[in-house]
Short mmCIF file of C-alpha atoms and ligand atoms in Angstrom, two decimals:
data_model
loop_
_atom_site.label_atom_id
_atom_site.label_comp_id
_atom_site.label_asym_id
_atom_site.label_seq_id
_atom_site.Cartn_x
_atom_site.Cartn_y
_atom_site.Cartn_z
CA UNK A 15 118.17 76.43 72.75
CA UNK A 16 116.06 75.81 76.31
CA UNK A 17 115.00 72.22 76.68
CA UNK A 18 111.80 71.35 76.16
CA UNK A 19 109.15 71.29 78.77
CA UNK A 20 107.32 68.20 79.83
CA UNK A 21 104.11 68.03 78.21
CA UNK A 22 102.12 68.07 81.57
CA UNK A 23 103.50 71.48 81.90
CA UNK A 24 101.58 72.93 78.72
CA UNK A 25 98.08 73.10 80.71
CA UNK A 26 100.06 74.39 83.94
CA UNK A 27 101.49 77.20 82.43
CA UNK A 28 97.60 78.43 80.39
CA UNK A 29 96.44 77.99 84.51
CA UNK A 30 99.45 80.19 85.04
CA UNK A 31 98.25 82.94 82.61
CA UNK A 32 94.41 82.33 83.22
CA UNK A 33 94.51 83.12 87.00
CA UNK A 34 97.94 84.48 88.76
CA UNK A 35 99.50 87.54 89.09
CA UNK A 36 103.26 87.92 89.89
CA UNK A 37 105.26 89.98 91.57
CA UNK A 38 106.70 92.83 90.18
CA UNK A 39 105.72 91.91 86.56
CA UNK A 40 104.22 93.48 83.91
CA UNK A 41 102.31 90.14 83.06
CA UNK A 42 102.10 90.72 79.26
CA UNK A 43 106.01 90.24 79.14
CA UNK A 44 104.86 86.14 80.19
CA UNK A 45 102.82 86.02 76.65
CA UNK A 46 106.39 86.06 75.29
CA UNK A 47 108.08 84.37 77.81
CA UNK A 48 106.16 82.15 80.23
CA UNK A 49 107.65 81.77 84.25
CA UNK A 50 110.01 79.36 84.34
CA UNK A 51 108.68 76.24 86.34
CA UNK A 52 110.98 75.04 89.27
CA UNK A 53 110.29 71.48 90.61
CA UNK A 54 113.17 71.55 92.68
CA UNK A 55 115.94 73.30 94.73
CA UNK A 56 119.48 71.13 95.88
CA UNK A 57 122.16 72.99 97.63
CA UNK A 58 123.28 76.31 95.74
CA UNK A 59 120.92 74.76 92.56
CA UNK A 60 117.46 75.26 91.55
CA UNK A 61 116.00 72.70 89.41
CA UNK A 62 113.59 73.27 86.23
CA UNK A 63 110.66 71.21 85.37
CA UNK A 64 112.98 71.24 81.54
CA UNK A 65 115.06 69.02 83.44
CA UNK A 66 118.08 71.57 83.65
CA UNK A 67 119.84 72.60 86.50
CA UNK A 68 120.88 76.66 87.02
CA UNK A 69 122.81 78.17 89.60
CA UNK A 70 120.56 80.33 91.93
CA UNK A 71 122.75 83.25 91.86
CA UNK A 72 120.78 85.76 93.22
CA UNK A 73 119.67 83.48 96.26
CA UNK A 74 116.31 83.33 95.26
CA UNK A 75 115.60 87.48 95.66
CA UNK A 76 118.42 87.13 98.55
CA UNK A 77 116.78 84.53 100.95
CA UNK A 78 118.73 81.64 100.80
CA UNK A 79 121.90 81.49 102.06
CA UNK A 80 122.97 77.73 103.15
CA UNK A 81 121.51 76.11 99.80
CA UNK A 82 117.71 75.17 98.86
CA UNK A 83 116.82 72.47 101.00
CA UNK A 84 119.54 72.19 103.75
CA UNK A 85 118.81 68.83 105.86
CA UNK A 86 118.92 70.82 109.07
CA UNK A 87 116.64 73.38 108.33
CA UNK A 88 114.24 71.20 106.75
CA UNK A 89 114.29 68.97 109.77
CA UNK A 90 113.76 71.56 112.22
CA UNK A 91 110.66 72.65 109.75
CA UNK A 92 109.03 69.37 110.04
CA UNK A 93 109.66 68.78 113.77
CA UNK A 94 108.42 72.10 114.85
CA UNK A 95 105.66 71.71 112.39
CA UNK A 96 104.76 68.75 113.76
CA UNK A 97 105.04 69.57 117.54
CA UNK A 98 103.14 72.99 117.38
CA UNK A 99 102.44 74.74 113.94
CA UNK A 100 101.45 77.85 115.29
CA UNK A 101 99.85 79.81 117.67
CA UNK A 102 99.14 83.50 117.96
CA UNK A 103 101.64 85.34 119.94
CA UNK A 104 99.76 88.02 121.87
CA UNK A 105 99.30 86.66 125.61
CA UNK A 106 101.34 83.42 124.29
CA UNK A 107 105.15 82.40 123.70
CA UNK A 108 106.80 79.89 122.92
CA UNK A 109 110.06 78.12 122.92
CA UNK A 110 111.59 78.44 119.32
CA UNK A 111 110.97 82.33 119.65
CA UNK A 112 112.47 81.96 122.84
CA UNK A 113 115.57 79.88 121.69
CA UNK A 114 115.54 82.60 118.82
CA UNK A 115 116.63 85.97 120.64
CA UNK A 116 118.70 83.77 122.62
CA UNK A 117 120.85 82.56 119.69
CA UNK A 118 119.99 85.80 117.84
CA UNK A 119 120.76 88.55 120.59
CA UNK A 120 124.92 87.83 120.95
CA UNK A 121 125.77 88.66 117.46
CA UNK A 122 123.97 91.97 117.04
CA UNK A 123 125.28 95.23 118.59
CA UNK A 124 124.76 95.45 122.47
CA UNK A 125 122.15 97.93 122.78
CA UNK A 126 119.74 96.25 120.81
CA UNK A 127 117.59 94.22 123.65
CA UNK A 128 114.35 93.88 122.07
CA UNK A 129 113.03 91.84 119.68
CA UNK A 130 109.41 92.43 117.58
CA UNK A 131 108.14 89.81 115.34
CA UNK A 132 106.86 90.05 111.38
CA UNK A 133 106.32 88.55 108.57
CA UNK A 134 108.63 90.03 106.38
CA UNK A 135 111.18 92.28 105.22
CA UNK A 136 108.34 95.33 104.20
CA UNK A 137 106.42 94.98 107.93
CA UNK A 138 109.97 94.71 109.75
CA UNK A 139 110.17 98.25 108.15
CA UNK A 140 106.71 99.57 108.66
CA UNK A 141 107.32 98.16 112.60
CA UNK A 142 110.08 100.31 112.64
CA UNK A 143 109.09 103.30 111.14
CA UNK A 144 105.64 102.88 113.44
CA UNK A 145 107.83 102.92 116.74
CA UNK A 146 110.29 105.28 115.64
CA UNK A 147 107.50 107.60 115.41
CA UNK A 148 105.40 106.40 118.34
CA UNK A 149 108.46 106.13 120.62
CA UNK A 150 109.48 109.98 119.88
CA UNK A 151 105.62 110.92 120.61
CA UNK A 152 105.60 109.31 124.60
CA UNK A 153 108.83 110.88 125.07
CA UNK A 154 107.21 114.35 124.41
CA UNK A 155 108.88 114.97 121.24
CA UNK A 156 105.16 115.87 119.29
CA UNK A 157 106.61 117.85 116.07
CA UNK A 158 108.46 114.78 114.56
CA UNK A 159 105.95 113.65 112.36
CA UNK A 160 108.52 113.11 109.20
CA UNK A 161 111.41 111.07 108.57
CA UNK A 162 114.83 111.36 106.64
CA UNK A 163 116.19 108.26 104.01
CA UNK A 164 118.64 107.76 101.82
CA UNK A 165 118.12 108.43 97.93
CA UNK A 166 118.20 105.75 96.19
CA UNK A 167 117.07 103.27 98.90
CA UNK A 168 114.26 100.62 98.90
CA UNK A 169 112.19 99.30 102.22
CA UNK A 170 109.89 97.29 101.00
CA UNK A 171 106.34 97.52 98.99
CA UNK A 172 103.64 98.48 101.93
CA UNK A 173 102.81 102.03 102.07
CA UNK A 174 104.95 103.35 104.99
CA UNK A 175 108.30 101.51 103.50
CA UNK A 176 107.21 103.03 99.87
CA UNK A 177 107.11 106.15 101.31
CA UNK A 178 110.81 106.44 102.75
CA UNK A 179 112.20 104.80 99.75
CA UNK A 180 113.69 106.19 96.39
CA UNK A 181 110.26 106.09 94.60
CA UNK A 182 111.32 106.79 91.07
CA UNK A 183 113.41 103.75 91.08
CA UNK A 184 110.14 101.42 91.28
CA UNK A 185 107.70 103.24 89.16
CA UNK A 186 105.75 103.58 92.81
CA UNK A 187 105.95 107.84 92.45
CA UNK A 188 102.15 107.24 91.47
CA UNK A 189 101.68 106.21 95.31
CA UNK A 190 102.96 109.66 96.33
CA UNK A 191 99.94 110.95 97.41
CA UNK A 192 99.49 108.35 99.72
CA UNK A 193 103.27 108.03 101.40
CA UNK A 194 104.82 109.13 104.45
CA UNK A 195 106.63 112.67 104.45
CA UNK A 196 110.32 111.92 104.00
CA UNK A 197 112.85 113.97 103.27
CA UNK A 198 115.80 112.39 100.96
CA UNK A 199 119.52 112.67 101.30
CA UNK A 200 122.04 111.69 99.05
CA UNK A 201 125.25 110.03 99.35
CA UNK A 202 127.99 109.14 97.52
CA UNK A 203 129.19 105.68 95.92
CA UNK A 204 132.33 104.41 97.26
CA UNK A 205 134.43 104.19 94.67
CA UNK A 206 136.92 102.26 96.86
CA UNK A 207 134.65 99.22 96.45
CA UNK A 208 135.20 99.07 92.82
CA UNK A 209 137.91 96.75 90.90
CA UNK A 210 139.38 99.89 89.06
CA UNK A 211 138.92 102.86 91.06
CA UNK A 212 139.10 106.03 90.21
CA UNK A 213 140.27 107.60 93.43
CA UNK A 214 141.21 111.08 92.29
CA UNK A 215 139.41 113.73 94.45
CA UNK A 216 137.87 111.37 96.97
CA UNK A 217 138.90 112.44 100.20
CA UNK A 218 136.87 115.77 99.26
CA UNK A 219 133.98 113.97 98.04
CA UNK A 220 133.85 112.35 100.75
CA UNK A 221 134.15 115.50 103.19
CA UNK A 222 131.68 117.18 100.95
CA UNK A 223 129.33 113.89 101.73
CA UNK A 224 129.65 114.84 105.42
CA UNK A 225 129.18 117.98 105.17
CA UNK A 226 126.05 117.30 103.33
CA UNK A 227 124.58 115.22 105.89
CA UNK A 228 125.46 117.97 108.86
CA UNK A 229 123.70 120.31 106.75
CA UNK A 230 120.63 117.81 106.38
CA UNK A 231 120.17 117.29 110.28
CA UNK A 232 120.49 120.77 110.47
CA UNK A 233 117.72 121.89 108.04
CA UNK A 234 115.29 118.66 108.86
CA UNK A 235 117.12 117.07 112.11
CA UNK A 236 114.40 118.49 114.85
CA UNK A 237 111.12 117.38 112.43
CA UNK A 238 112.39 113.99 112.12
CA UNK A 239 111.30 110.69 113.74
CA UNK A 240 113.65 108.75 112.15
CA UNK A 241 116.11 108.37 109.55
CA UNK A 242 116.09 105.26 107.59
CA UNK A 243 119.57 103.51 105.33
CA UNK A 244 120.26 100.43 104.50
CA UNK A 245 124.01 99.78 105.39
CA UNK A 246 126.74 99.97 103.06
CA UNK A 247 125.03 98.75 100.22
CA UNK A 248 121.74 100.08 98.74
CA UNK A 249 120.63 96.33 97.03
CA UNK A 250 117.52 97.08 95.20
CA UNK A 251 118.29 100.24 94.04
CA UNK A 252 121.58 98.75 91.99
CA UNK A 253 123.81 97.21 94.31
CA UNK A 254 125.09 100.65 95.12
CA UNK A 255 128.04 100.56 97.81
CA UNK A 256 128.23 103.73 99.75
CA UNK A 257 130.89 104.82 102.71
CA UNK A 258 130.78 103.53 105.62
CA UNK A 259 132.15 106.89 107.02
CA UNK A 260 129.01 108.17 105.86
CA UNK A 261 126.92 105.64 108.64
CA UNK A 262 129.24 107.32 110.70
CA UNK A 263 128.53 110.84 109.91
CA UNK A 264 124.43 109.64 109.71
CA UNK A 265 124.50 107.95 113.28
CA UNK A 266 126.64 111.50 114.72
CA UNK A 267 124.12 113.58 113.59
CA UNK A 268 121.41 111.69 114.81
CA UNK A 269 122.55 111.46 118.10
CA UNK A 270 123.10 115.07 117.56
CA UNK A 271 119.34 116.26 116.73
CA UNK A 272 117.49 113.46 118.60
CA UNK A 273 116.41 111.40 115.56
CA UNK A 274 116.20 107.28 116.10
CA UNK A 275 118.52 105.86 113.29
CA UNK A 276 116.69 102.77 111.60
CA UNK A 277 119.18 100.29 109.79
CA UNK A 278 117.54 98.14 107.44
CA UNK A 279 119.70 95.00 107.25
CA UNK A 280 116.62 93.19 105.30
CA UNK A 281 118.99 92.10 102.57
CA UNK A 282 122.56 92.83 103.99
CA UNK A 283 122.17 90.49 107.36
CA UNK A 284 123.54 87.18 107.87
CA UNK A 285 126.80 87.37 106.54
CA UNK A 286 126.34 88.91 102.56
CA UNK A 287 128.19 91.79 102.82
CA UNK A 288 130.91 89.25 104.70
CA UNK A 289 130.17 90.40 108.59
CA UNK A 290 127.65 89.08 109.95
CA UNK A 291 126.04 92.37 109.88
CA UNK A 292 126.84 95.00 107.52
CA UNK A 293 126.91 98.10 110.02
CA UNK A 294 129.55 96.60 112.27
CA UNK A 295 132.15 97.49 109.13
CA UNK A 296 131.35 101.02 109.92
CA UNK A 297 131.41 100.09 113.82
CA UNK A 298 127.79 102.02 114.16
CA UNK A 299 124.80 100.24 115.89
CA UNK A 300 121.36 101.70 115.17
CA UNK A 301 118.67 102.22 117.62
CA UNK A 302 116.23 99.89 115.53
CA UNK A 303 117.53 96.95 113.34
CA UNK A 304 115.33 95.36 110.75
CA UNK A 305 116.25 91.90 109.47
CA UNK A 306 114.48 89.30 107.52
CA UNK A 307 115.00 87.39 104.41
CA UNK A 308 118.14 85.21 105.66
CA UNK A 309 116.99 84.75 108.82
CA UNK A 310 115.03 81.92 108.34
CA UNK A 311 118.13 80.91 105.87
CA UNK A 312 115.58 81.34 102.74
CA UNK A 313 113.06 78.52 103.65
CA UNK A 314 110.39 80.26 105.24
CA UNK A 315 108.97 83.96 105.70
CA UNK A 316 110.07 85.55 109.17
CA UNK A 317 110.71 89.26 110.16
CA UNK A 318 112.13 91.08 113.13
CA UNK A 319 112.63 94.41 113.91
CA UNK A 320 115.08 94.98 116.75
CA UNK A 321 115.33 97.98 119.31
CA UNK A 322 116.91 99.41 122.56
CA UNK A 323 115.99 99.08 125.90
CA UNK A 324 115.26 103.23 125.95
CA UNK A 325 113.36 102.70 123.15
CA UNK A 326 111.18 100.41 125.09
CA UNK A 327 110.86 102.18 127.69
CA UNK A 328 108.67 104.74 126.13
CA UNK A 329 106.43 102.18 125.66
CA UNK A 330 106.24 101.13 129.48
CA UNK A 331 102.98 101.92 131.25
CA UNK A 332 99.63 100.89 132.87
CA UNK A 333 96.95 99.11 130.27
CA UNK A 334 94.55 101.86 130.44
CA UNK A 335 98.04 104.47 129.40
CA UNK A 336 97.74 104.37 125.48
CA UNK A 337 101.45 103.57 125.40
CA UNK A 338 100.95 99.79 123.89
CA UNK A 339 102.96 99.21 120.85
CA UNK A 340 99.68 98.33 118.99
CA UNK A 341 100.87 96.63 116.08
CA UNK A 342 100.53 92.42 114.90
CA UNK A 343 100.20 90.30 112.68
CA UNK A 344 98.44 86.58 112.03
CA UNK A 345 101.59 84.80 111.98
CA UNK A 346 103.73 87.07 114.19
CA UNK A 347 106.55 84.74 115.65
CA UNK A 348 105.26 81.60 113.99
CA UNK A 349 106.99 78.93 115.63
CA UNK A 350 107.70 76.87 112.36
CA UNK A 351 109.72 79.73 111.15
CA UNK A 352 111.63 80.65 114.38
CA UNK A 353 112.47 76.39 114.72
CA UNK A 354 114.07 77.01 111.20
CA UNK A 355 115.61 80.57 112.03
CA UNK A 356 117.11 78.94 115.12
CA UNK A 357 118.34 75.91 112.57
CA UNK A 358 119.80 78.29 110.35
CA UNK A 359 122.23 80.60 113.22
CA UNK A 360 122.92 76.95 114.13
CA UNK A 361 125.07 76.74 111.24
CA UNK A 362 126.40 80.16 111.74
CA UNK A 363 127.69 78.52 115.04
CA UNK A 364 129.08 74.88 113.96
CA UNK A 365 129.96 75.30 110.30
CA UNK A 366 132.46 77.83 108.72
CA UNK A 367 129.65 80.10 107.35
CA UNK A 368 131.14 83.53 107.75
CA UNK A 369 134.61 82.00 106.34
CA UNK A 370 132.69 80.31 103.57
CA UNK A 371 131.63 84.10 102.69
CA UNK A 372 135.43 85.18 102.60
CA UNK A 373 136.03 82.49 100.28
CA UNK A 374 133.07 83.33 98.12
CA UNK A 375 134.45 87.15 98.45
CA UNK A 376 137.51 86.29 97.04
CA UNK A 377 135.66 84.29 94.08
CA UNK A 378 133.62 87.42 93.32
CA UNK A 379 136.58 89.66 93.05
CA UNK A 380 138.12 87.68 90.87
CA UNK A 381 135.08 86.79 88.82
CA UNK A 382 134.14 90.61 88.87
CA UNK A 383 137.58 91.54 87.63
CA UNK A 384 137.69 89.04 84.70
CA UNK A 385 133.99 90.56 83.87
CA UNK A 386 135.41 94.39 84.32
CA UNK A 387 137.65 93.75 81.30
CA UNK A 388 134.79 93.23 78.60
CA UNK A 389 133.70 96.67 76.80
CA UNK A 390 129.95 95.93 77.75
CA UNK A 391 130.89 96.26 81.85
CA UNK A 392 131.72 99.32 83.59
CA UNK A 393 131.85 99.69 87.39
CA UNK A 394 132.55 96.29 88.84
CA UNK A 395 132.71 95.98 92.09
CA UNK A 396 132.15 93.77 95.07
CA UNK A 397 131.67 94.06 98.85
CA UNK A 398 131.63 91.08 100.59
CA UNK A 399 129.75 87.87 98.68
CA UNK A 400 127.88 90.28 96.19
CA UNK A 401 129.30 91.35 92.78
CA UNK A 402 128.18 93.77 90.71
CA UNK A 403 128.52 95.92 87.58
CA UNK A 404 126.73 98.25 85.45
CA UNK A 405 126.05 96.71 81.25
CA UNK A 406 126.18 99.38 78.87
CA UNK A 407 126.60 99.16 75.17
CA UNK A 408 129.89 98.46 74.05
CA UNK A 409 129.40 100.29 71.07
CA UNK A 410 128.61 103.58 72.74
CA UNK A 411 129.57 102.77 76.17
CA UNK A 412 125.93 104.17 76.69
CA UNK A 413 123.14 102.28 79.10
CA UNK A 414 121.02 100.23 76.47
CA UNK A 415 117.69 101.76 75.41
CA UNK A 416 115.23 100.34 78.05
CA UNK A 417 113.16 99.39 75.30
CA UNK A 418 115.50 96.34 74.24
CA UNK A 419 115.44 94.87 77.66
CA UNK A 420 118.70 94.07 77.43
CA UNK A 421 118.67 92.91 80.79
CA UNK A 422 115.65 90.56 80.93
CA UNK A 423 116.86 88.86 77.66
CA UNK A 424 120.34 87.97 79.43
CA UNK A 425 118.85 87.13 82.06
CA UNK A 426 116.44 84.32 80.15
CA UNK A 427 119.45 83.62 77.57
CA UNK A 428 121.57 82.79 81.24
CA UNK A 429 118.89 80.38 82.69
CA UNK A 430 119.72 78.42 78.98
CA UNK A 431 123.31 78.29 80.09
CA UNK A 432 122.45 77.09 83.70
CA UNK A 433 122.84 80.63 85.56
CA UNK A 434 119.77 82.42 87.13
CA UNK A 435 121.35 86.33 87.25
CA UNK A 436 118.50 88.57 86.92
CA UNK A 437 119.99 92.04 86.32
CA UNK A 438 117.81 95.03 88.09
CA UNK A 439 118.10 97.45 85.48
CA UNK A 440 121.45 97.77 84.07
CA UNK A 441 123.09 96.53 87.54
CA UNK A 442 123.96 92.87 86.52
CA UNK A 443 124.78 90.97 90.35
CA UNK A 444 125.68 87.94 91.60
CA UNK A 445 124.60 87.04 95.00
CA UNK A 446 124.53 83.51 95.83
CA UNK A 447 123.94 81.48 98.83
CA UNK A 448 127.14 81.96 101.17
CA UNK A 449 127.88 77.89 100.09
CA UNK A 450 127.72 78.59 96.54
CA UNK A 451 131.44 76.60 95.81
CA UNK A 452 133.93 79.37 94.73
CA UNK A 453 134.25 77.35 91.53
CA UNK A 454 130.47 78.13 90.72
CA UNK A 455 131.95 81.71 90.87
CA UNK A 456 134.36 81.47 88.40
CA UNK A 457 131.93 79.22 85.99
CA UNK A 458 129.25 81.76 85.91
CA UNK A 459 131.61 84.89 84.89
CA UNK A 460 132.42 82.46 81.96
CA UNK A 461 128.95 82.00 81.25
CA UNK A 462 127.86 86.00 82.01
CA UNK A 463 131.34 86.38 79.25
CA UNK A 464 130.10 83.99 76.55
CA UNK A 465 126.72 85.55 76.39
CA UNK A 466 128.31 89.10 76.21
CA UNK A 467 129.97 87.97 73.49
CA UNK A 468 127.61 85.77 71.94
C1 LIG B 513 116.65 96.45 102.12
C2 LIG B 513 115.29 95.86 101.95
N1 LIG B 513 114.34 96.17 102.83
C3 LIG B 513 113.10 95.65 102.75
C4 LIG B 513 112.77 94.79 101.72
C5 LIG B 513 111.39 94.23 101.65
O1 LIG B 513 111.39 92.89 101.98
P1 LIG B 513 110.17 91.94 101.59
O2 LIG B 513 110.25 91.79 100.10
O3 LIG B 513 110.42 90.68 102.34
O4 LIG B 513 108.92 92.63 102.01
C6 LIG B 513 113.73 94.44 100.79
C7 LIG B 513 113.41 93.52 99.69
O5 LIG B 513 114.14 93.34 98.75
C8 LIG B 513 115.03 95.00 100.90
O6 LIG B 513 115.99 94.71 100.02
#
């Protein structure tokens, strides 16, 4: 049984109901089940107004990634807040977003030399999808009004990132009228990230794959802008891990057909997948670069969308030319954020955080493999700090009817145990903060175990 709630927390949660809205919710599920109220956060922790304690395993939708609450950050956030707040960044800059690219620029891949400012990980898209297209216009290129994506991919919730990812996935198909035109490709999972692999026939799926996308750029390559993948693993769409020889075979082809290759690293950046950035496992660098979420570490909301000196270039001209990138937002660059951002690679820089991430790796695998042997898991697999399987029905081996919300109800029956894993769909994940202790690893398959048994 939950603790009880403070009493004081009975009129919050009717204000709750009478007058918000939350994301991604149908908000008659909270008649049932109320939001859980969080008065606190403390290292890889978040803390409930019941007075428990639960393990933020899925980094708080994938923000946070040196605990809630790390001193440094939250010093940086007061003395930038205090020194200047804010300040709009057309005809104005400022030292934290300069102290930003500087500590930013070294780890991504060389050619990326220019840095654009958001608010988060949907606009860093949108940014990118706007100067893909504008960029291919002022270099002449007028019939590349379309771009290519990955099925199966998400980019956000504004209209232009709806409209390059997987739609049916997010019940957003009733937005189709409204989208970008995108055509989608698919690609395989990689089996070779999962704990039992069935390798048989691989190396031919994986040709096939290839071939597919040669065929692709062939049929769509000159009428697109852009093509659009998140690297290696496609998060919101069920943690699913796909070739790197693929990004390979996606950044050859278009090079090939003239087609700027967009690489959202939203959720992958800053160490998750166990590099700092997921696309230098497939040794590819795309022509625009979209991070956000751990940038600021998880404490506040910051974007940036990253591109190449060429890129730029078509954008070069006299005021009067039209060629202005015309495109900003209230809080573009907001210093606050940048001071924390700069806080956060800080710790990439002194502290172990990329070999806290191997150690975390090696906790999921083992965690994962312990999981894979219970009849309700299938699939397990990991690729870097993120583990993940797919829950089916033991007694059929079937995915569970949607209508029992299997996954929600584990999900609020974990929080009880002190876990917060919030499966998306039938893909249950872990993906803590990268200085979640190993330990916490092992504890929560125990947990995720009891509850499949319980
Ligand atoms: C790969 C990817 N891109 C973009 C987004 C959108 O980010 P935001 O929710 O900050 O708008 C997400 C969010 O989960 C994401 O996973």
């Amino acid at each position: 049984m939950p603790s009880p709630l403070p009493p004081d927390w009975t009129d919050r949660l009717a204000l709750d109901r009478a007058h918000l809205w939350h994301p991604f919710t149908q908000m008659k599920v909270h008649e049932a089940d109320p939001p859980v109220p969080v008065i606190g956060g403390e290292g890889c922790d978040l803390l409930l107004a019941n007075g428990e304690r639960v393990l933020d395993g899925i980094s708080s939708w994938w923000t946070c990634l040196h605990g809630h609450g790390h001193p440094r950050l939250v010093s940086a956030l007061e003395r930038q807040a205090a020194k200047l707040d804010h300040v709009m960044f057309a005809g104005f800059t400022h030292e934290p977003a300069l102290e930003l690219v500087t500590r930013l620029r070294p780890k991504l891949p060389a050619n990326l030399t220019r840095a654009f400012f958001s608010d988060n990980g949907s606009t860093a898209v949108e940014v990118a999808l706007k100067m893909a297209f504008q960029a291919q216009l002022q270099r002449g290129e007028n019939g590349r009004a379309r771009f290519g994506a990955l099925r199966g991919g998400y980019h956000g919730d504004t209209l232009g990132a709806v409209g390059v990812g997987e739609l049916e996935n997010f019940m957003t198909g009733l937005f189709s009228p409204l989208l970008l035109a995108c055509e989608r490709l698919d690609v395989p999972e990689d089996p070779r990230r999962e704990l039992q692999p069935d390798l048989s026939g691989w190396p031919e799926r994986l040709e096939a794959s290839r071939q597919q996308i040669r065929a692709f750029f062939t049929e769509h390559g000159a009428r697109l802008a852009a093509f659009i993948a998140e690297p290696l693993i496609q998060c919101a769409g069920g943690m699913r891990m796909w070739p790197p020889e693929c990004l390979q075979e996606l950044r050859a082809q278009c090079d090939a057909h003239g087609v700027y290759l967009i690489l959202d690293e939203v959720a992958t950046g800053f160490g998750r997948t166990g590099t700092f950035l997921a696309c230098e496992q497939a040794g590819v660098a795309p022509d625009l670069l979209c991070l956000s979420k751990g940038l600021t570490g998880g404490t506040l909301p910051l974007s940036m969308t990253w591109a190449t000196e060429a890129i730029y270039s078509h954008f070069w001209g006299e005021p009067t030319s039209g060629r202005a990138f015309l495109h900003g937002h209230s809080y573009t660059a907001n210093p606050t954020a940048c001071a924390v951002a700069c806080a956060s690679l800080a710790l990439f820089d002194e502290e172990p955080v990329l070999a806290q991430a191997q150690a975390l790796n090696a906790a999921m695998t083992e965690a994962f493999t312990t999981l894979a042997s219970h009849p309700a898991i299938r699939q397990a697999r990991v690729l870097g700090t993120i583990g993940a399987c797919r829950l089916v029905d033991p007694k059929t081996g079937r995915a569970h009817d949607p209508e029992a919300r299997f996954g929600w109800r584990l999900h609020r029956r974990a929080l009880d145990q002190g876990l917060l894993a919030r499966p998306i769909g039938d893909c249950l994940y872990l993906l803590p903060p990268l200085s979640t202790p190993p330990a916490r690893i092992a504890e929560a398959a125990e947990t995720l175990l009891a509850l499949l048994n319980g």
